[in-house]
Amino acid sequence: SAGRVNINLADADALESLPGIGPSLAQRIMAYREANGRFIQSEDIMKVPGIGPATFEKIRELITTE
């Protein structure tokens, strides 16, 4: 997980550093995390409205949950 963005801990700036994640998606990720708790696995980020398989494929190798 070295060098990857931890989607359970990342702030907006770190999330926005990921391809395809802008300010509104970063806010949605943080809001989802606040409402639902930690992401168990990276794929769980697709539960956030606006993040589908195409976006996930772009960020898959860049994110971690640990």
Coordinates of C-alpha atoms in Angstrom, one line a residue:
S1 CA 0.0 0.0 0.0
A2 CA 3.1 2.3 -0.1
G3 CA 2.3 5.4 -2.0
R4 CA -1.3 4.6 -2.4
V5 CA -4.2 6.8 -1.2
N6 CA -6.0 5.3 1.7
I7 CA -9.6 5.9 0.9
N8 CA -10.6 5.5 4.6
L9 CA -8.3 8.2 5.8
A10 CA -7.7 10.6 2.8
D11 CA -8.7 14.2 2.9
A12 CA -10.2 16.0 -0.1
D13 CA -6.8 17.0 -1.5
A14 CA -5.5 13.4 -1.4
L15 CA -8.7 12.1 -3.0
E16 CA -8.6 14.8 -5.7
S17 CA -5.1 13.7 -6.6
L18 CA -6.7 10.5 -8.1
P19 CA -7.6 10.5 -11.8
G20 CA -11.3 11.2 -12.4
I21 CA -11.9 12.4 -8.8
G22 CA -12.8 16.0 -8.6
P23 CA -14.0 18.1 -5.7
S24 CA -17.6 16.9 -5.7
L25 CA -16.7 13.2 -5.9
A26 CA -14.1 13.7 -3.1
Q27 CA -16.9 15.2 -1.0
R28 CA -19.2 12.3 -1.8
I29 CA -16.5 9.8 -0.8
M30 CA -16.0 11.5 2.5
A31 CA -19.7 11.8 3.1
Y32 CA -20.2 8.1 2.3
R33 CA -17.4 7.2 4.7
E34 CA -19.0 9.3 7.4
A35 CA -22.4 7.8 6.9
N36 CA -21.4 4.2 6.4
G37 CA -18.1 3.7 8.1
R38 CA -14.8 2.4 6.6
F39 CA -14.5 0.9 3.1
I40 CA -13.7 -2.8 3.6
Q41 CA -12.1 -3.3 0.2
S42 CA -11.1 -1.0 -2.6
E43 CA -14.1 -2.1 -4.7
D44 CA -16.5 -0.7 -2.1
I45 CA -15.7 2.8 -3.4
M46 CA -18.1 2.0 -6.3
K47 CA -20.9 2.2 -3.7
V48 CA -20.3 6.0 -3.8
P49 CA -22.8 7.6 -6.3
G50 CA -20.9 8.7 -9.3
I51 CA -18.1 6.2 -9.1
G52 CA -18.6 3.3 -11.5
P53 CA -16.5 0.6 -13.0
A54 CA -14.7 3.0 -15.5
T55 CA -13.5 5.3 -12.7
F56 CA -12.6 2.4 -10.5
E57 CA -10.4 0.9 -13.2
K58 CA -8.5 4.3 -13.4
I59 CA -7.9 4.4 -9.6
R60 CA -7.7 0.7 -8.7
E61 CA -3.9 0.5 -8.5
L62 CA -3.7 3.9 -6.7
I63 CA -5.9 3.3 -3.7
T64 CA -5.9 1.1 -0.6
T65 CA -8.2 0.6 2.4
E66 CA -5.3 0.0 4.9

